[in-house]
């Protein structure tokens, strides 16, 4: 069965970086793209980035340009999201989600990773 | 940038029909997807491409999209349907995924 398993929660200080992983199983990794979506406490869903897994092509939300990088390791079917220069308002649950293409819905989601930014 | 507008809350009695709207400029020209998110859980896709249901989603869930409004309809509402619901589109002009602000469905 399809699974997206994310790395564990992180606590970071302002200005630091965080890297969250998302390991896929149960399907051919390069057949679907991966997006990262975050949700601040009590807030809605915010799309962050998309990576086309078969060639590594990326697309980032404008507000995060320059601070976020998505990568993949196709040998381990793992996607990574790195967010730099963390601020308190980056505190959120971060989800990875897969989709066949950018116009399709996200049919499987990871369990979420809580990233807390606090001094 | 493209904006999707949802009502913050919708309330419905058990057994009745809930309708959750998602407004956007000419949204009828886009493909709309809907997600259900229960507290403390990851979102679940309940409708894709305006009106298609993934396997495992009850037939009580349906969707439509025309003009400036997309609608998620939940028939014969059950207590277990109480959750937050989000609409989502791909905005080709910005190459961005866009989510609506979410609607909290309360089952009275």
GROMACS .gro file of C-alpha atoms in nm:
model
  227
    1UNK     CA    1   0.000   0.000   0.000
    2UNK     CA    2   0.110   0.356  -0.065
    3UNK     CA    3   0.278   0.522   0.232
    4UNK     CA    4   0.457   0.850   0.289
    5UNK     CA    5   0.649   0.841   0.616
    6UNK     CA    6   0.799   1.164   0.743
    7UNK     CA    7   1.082   1.229   0.984
    8UNK     CA    8   1.018   1.326   1.344
    9UNK     CA    9   0.944   1.659   1.503
   10UNK     CA   10   1.209   1.928   1.533
   11UNK     CA   11   1.274   2.222   1.763
   12UNK     CA   12   1.488   2.496   1.613
   13UNK     CA   13   1.607   2.841   1.711
   14UNK     CA   14   1.530   3.145   1.497
   15UNK     CA   15   1.777   3.176   1.212
   16UNK     CA   16   1.851   2.804   1.197
   17UNK     CA   17   1.761   2.559   0.920
   18UNK     CA   18   1.551   2.244   0.923
   19UNK     CA   19   1.542   1.952   0.682
   20UNK     CA   20   1.240   1.722   0.680
   21UNK     CA   21   1.230   1.391   0.496
   22UNK     CA   22   0.943   1.201   0.336
   23UNK     CA   23   1.006   0.837   0.248
   24UNK     CA   24   0.769   0.688  -0.009
   25UNK     CA   25   0.678   0.323  -0.051
   26UNK     CA   26   0.419   0.111  -0.225
   27UNK     CA   27   0.449   0.275  -0.566
   28UNK     CA   28   0.706   0.377  -0.827
   29UNK     CA   29   0.853   0.693  -0.675
   30UNK     CA   30   0.915   0.869  -1.006
   31UNK     CA   31   0.558   0.820  -1.126
   32UNK     CA   32   0.426   1.095  -0.899
   33UNK     CA   33   0.542   1.438  -0.791
   34UNK     CA   34   0.569   1.547  -0.429
   35UNK     CA   35   0.452   1.869  -0.272
   36UNK     CA   36   0.508   2.013   0.074
   37UNK     CA   37   0.217   2.177   0.252
   38UNK     CA   38   0.232   2.337   0.595
   39UNK     CA   39  -0.025   2.426   0.855
   40UNK     CA   40   0.043   2.675   1.132
   41UNK     CA   41  -0.137   2.612   1.463
   42UNK     CA   42  -0.510   2.670   1.421
   43UNK     CA   43  -0.465   2.786   1.063
   44UNK     CA   44  -0.536   2.655   0.713
   45UNK     CA   45  -0.323   2.472   0.460
   46UNK     CA   46  -0.042   2.658   0.284
   47UNK     CA   47   0.130   2.515  -0.024
   48UNK     CA   48   0.507   2.550  -0.018
   49UNK     CA   49   0.669   2.367  -0.306
   50UNK     CA   50   0.645   2.096  -0.572
   51UNK     CA   51   0.906   1.863  -0.716
   52UNK     CA   52   0.870   1.653  -1.027
   53UNK     CA   53   1.045   1.344  -0.906
   54UNK     CA   54   1.150   1.200  -1.240
   55UNK     CA   55   1.368   1.495  -1.335
   56UNK     CA   56   1.398   1.704  -1.017
   57UNK     CA   57   1.222   2.008  -1.161
   58UNK     CA   58   1.097   2.229  -0.877
   59UNK     CA   59   0.843   2.503  -0.821
   60UNK     CA   60   0.835   2.711  -0.503
   61UNK     CA   61   0.575   2.937  -0.348
   62UNK     CA   62   0.673   3.295  -0.412
   63UNK     CA   63   0.667   3.393  -0.043
   64UNK     CA   64   0.923   3.122   0.038
   65UNK     CA   65   1.152   3.172  -0.263
   66UNK     CA   66   1.513   3.178  -0.151
   67UNK     CA   67   1.444   3.007   0.183
   68UNK     CA   68   1.312   2.667   0.076
   69UNK     CA   69   1.472   2.387  -0.124
   70UNK     CA   70   1.316   2.057  -0.227
   71UNK     CA   71   1.531   1.762  -0.330
   72UNK     CA   72   1.484   1.392  -0.385
   73UNK     CA   73   1.693   1.077  -0.358
   74UNK     CA   74   1.542   0.837  -0.609
   75UNK     CA   75   1.765   0.552  -0.484
   76UNK     CA   76   1.580   0.559  -0.151
   77UNK     CA   77   1.246   0.701  -0.275
   78UNK     CA   78   1.282   0.993  -0.037
   79UNK     CA   79   1.192   1.359  -0.078
   80UNK     CA   80   1.344   1.633   0.135
   81UNK     CA   81   1.237   1.985   0.223
   82UNK     CA   82   1.489   2.228   0.371
   83UNK     CA   83   1.375   2.560   0.513
   84UNK     CA   84   1.640   2.817   0.609
   85UNK     CA   85   1.647   3.134   0.818
   86UNK     CA   86   1.367   3.004   1.036
   87UNK     CA   87   1.132   3.249   1.205
   88UNK     CA   88   0.873   3.200   1.474
   89UNK     CA   89   0.595   3.212   1.215
   90UNK     CA   90   0.746   2.904   1.046
   91UNK     CA   91   0.620   2.702   1.342
   92UNK     CA   92   0.380   2.457   1.180
   93UNK     CA   93   0.304   2.099   1.092
   94UNK     CA   94   0.472   2.020   0.761
   95UNK     CA   95   0.314   1.760   0.533
   96UNK     CA   96   0.442   1.592   0.220
   97UNK     CA   97   0.179   1.484  -0.031
   98UNK     CA   98   0.196   1.310  -0.365
   99UNK     CA   99   0.015   1.387  -0.689
  100UNK     CA  100   0.045   1.252  -1.040
  101UNK     CA  101   0.077   1.604  -1.176
  102UNK     CA  102   0.049   1.966  -1.068
  103UNK     CA  103  -0.314   1.985  -1.177
  104UNK     CA  104  -0.426   1.668  -0.999
  105UNK     CA  105  -0.528   1.630  -0.637
  106UNK     CA  106  -0.299   1.509  -0.362
  107UNK     CA  107  -0.411   1.152  -0.310
  108UNK     CA  108  -0.173   1.044  -0.033
  109UNK     CA  109  -0.026   1.249   0.251
  110UNK     CA  110   0.246   1.193   0.506
  111UNK     CA  111   0.162   1.193   0.876
  112UNK     CA  112   0.301   1.541   0.928
  113UNK     CA  113   0.610   1.676   1.104
  114UNK     CA  114   0.584   1.946   1.370
  115UNK     CA  115   0.857   2.205   1.342
  116UNK     CA  116   0.875   2.443   1.635
  117UNK     CA  117   1.081   2.760   1.607
  118UNK     CA  118   1.152   2.911   1.944
  119UNK     CA  119   1.435   3.088   2.121
  120UNK     CA  120  -0.243   3.581  -0.709
  121UNK     CA  121  -0.548   3.360  -0.732
  122UNK     CA  122  -0.775   3.359  -0.427
  123UNK     CA  123  -1.021   3.090  -0.316
  124UNK     CA  124  -1.290   3.200  -0.072
  125UNK     CA  125  -1.470   2.956   0.160
  126UNK     CA  126  -1.719   3.027   0.439
  127UNK     CA  127  -1.547   2.982   0.776
  128UNK     CA  128  -1.819   2.755   0.907
  129UNK     CA  129  -2.122   2.552   0.804
  130UNK     CA  130  -2.361   2.379   1.042
  131UNK     CA  131  -2.600   2.099   0.956
  132UNK     CA  132  -2.822   1.852   1.140
  133UNK     CA  133  -2.754   1.481   1.108
  134UNK     CA  134  -2.922   1.327   0.806
  135UNK     CA  135  -2.945   1.660   0.623
  136UNK     CA  136  -2.740   1.790   0.332
  137UNK     CA  137  -2.435   2.013   0.377
  138UNK     CA  138  -2.309   2.237   0.098
  139UNK     CA  139  -1.966   2.398   0.123
  140UNK     CA  140  -1.878   2.657  -0.138
  141UNK     CA  141  -1.546   2.766  -0.282
  142UNK     CA  142  -1.544   3.092  -0.473
  143UNK     CA  143  -1.285   3.204  -0.724
  144UNK     CA  144  -1.266   3.408  -1.042
  145UNK     CA  145  -1.381   3.179  -1.324
  146UNK     CA  146  -1.312   2.878  -1.106
  147UNK     CA  147  -1.529   2.679  -1.345
  148UNK     CA  148  -1.234   2.686  -1.587
  149UNK     CA  149  -1.011   2.510  -1.334
  150UNK     CA  150  -1.004   2.163  -1.178
  151UNK     CA  151  -1.106   2.174  -0.813
  152UNK     CA  152  -1.007   1.922  -0.548
  153UNK     CA  153  -1.153   1.890  -0.198
  154UNK     CA  154  -0.994   1.762   0.123
  155UNK     CA  155  -1.135   1.659   0.458
  156UNK     CA  156  -0.919   1.714   0.765
  157UNK     CA  157  -1.020   1.581   1.102
  158UNK     CA  158  -0.849   1.727   1.415
  159UNK     CA  159  -0.494   1.608   1.453
  160UNK     CA  160  -0.493   1.420   1.123
  161UNK     CA  161  -0.353   1.473   0.777
  162UNK     CA  162  -0.592   1.588   0.503
  163UNK     CA  163  -0.776   1.326   0.299
  164UNK     CA  164  -0.875   1.375  -0.065
  165UNK     CA  165  -1.254   1.338  -0.094
  166UNK     CA  166  -1.323   1.487  -0.439
  167UNK     CA  167  -1.087   1.543  -0.732
  168UNK     CA  168  -1.134   1.694  -1.076
  169UNK     CA  169  -1.447   1.877  -0.957
  170UNK     CA  170  -1.666   1.571  -0.904
  171UNK     CA  171  -1.469   1.244  -0.902
  172UNK     CA  172  -1.453   1.037  -0.585
  173UNK     CA  173  -1.142   0.843  -0.484
  174UNK     CA  174  -1.198   0.481  -0.394
  175UNK     CA  175  -1.318   0.443  -0.037
  176UNK     CA  176  -1.498   0.779  -0.026
  177UNK     CA  177  -1.873   0.735   0.031
  178UNK     CA  178  -2.116   0.825  -0.247
  179UNK     CA  179  -2.263   1.080  -0.006
  180UNK     CA  180  -1.977   1.308  -0.109
  181UNK     CA  181  -2.020   1.487  -0.442
  182UNK     CA  182  -1.886   1.796  -0.612
  183UNK     CA  183  -1.975   2.047  -0.881
  184UNK     CA  184  -1.800   2.343  -1.039
  185UNK     CA  185  -1.935   2.617  -1.261
  186UNK     CA  186  -1.886   2.988  -1.315
  187UNK     CA  187  -1.729   3.143  -1.007
  188UNK     CA  188  -1.828   2.878  -0.753
  189UNK     CA  189  -1.736   2.517  -0.679
  190UNK     CA  190  -1.945   2.324  -0.430
  191UNK     CA  191  -1.884   2.020  -0.212
  192UNK     CA  192  -2.209   1.850  -0.119
  193UNK     CA  193  -2.236   1.598   0.163
  194UNK     CA  194  -2.569   1.414   0.170
  195UNK     CA  195  -2.715   1.238   0.473
  196UNK     CA  196  -2.457   1.398   0.698
  197UNK     CA  197  -2.319   1.186   0.981
  198UNK     CA  198  -2.141   1.285   1.301
  199UNK     CA  199  -1.818   1.147   1.157
  200UNK     CA  200  -1.830   1.406   0.878
  201UNK     CA  201  -1.751   1.681   1.127
  202UNK     CA  202  -1.417   1.818   1.009
  203UNK     CA  203  -1.245   2.102   0.825
  204UNK     CA  204  -1.284   2.100   0.447
  205UNK     CA  205  -1.048   2.268   0.200
  206UNK     CA  206  -1.079   2.333  -0.171
  207UNK     CA  207  -0.768   2.346  -0.390
  208UNK     CA  208  -0.678   2.438  -0.747
  209UNK     CA  209  -0.371   2.481  -0.961
  210UNK     CA  210  -0.330   2.841  -1.078
  211UNK     CA  211  -0.154   2.823  -1.414
  212UNK     CA  212  -0.083   3.196  -1.424
  213UNK     CA  213   0.135   3.179  -1.114
  214UNK     CA  214   0.231   2.810  -1.137
  215UNK     CA  215   0.115   2.776  -0.778
  216UNK     CA  216  -0.111   2.539  -0.589
  217UNK     CA  217  -0.378   2.740  -0.408
  218UNK     CA  218  -0.587   2.629  -0.110
  219UNK     CA  219  -0.905   2.789   0.015
  220UNK     CA  220  -0.910   2.910   0.373
  221UNK     CA  221  -1.107   2.609   0.491
  222UNK     CA  222  -1.459   2.553   0.623
  223UNK     CA  223  -1.537   2.397   0.958
  224UNK     CA  224  -1.835   2.164   0.925
  225UNK     CA  225  -2.028   2.123   1.249
  226UNK     CA  226  -2.285   1.847   1.284
  227UNK     CA  227  -2.548   1.970   1.525
   0.00000   0.00000   0.00000
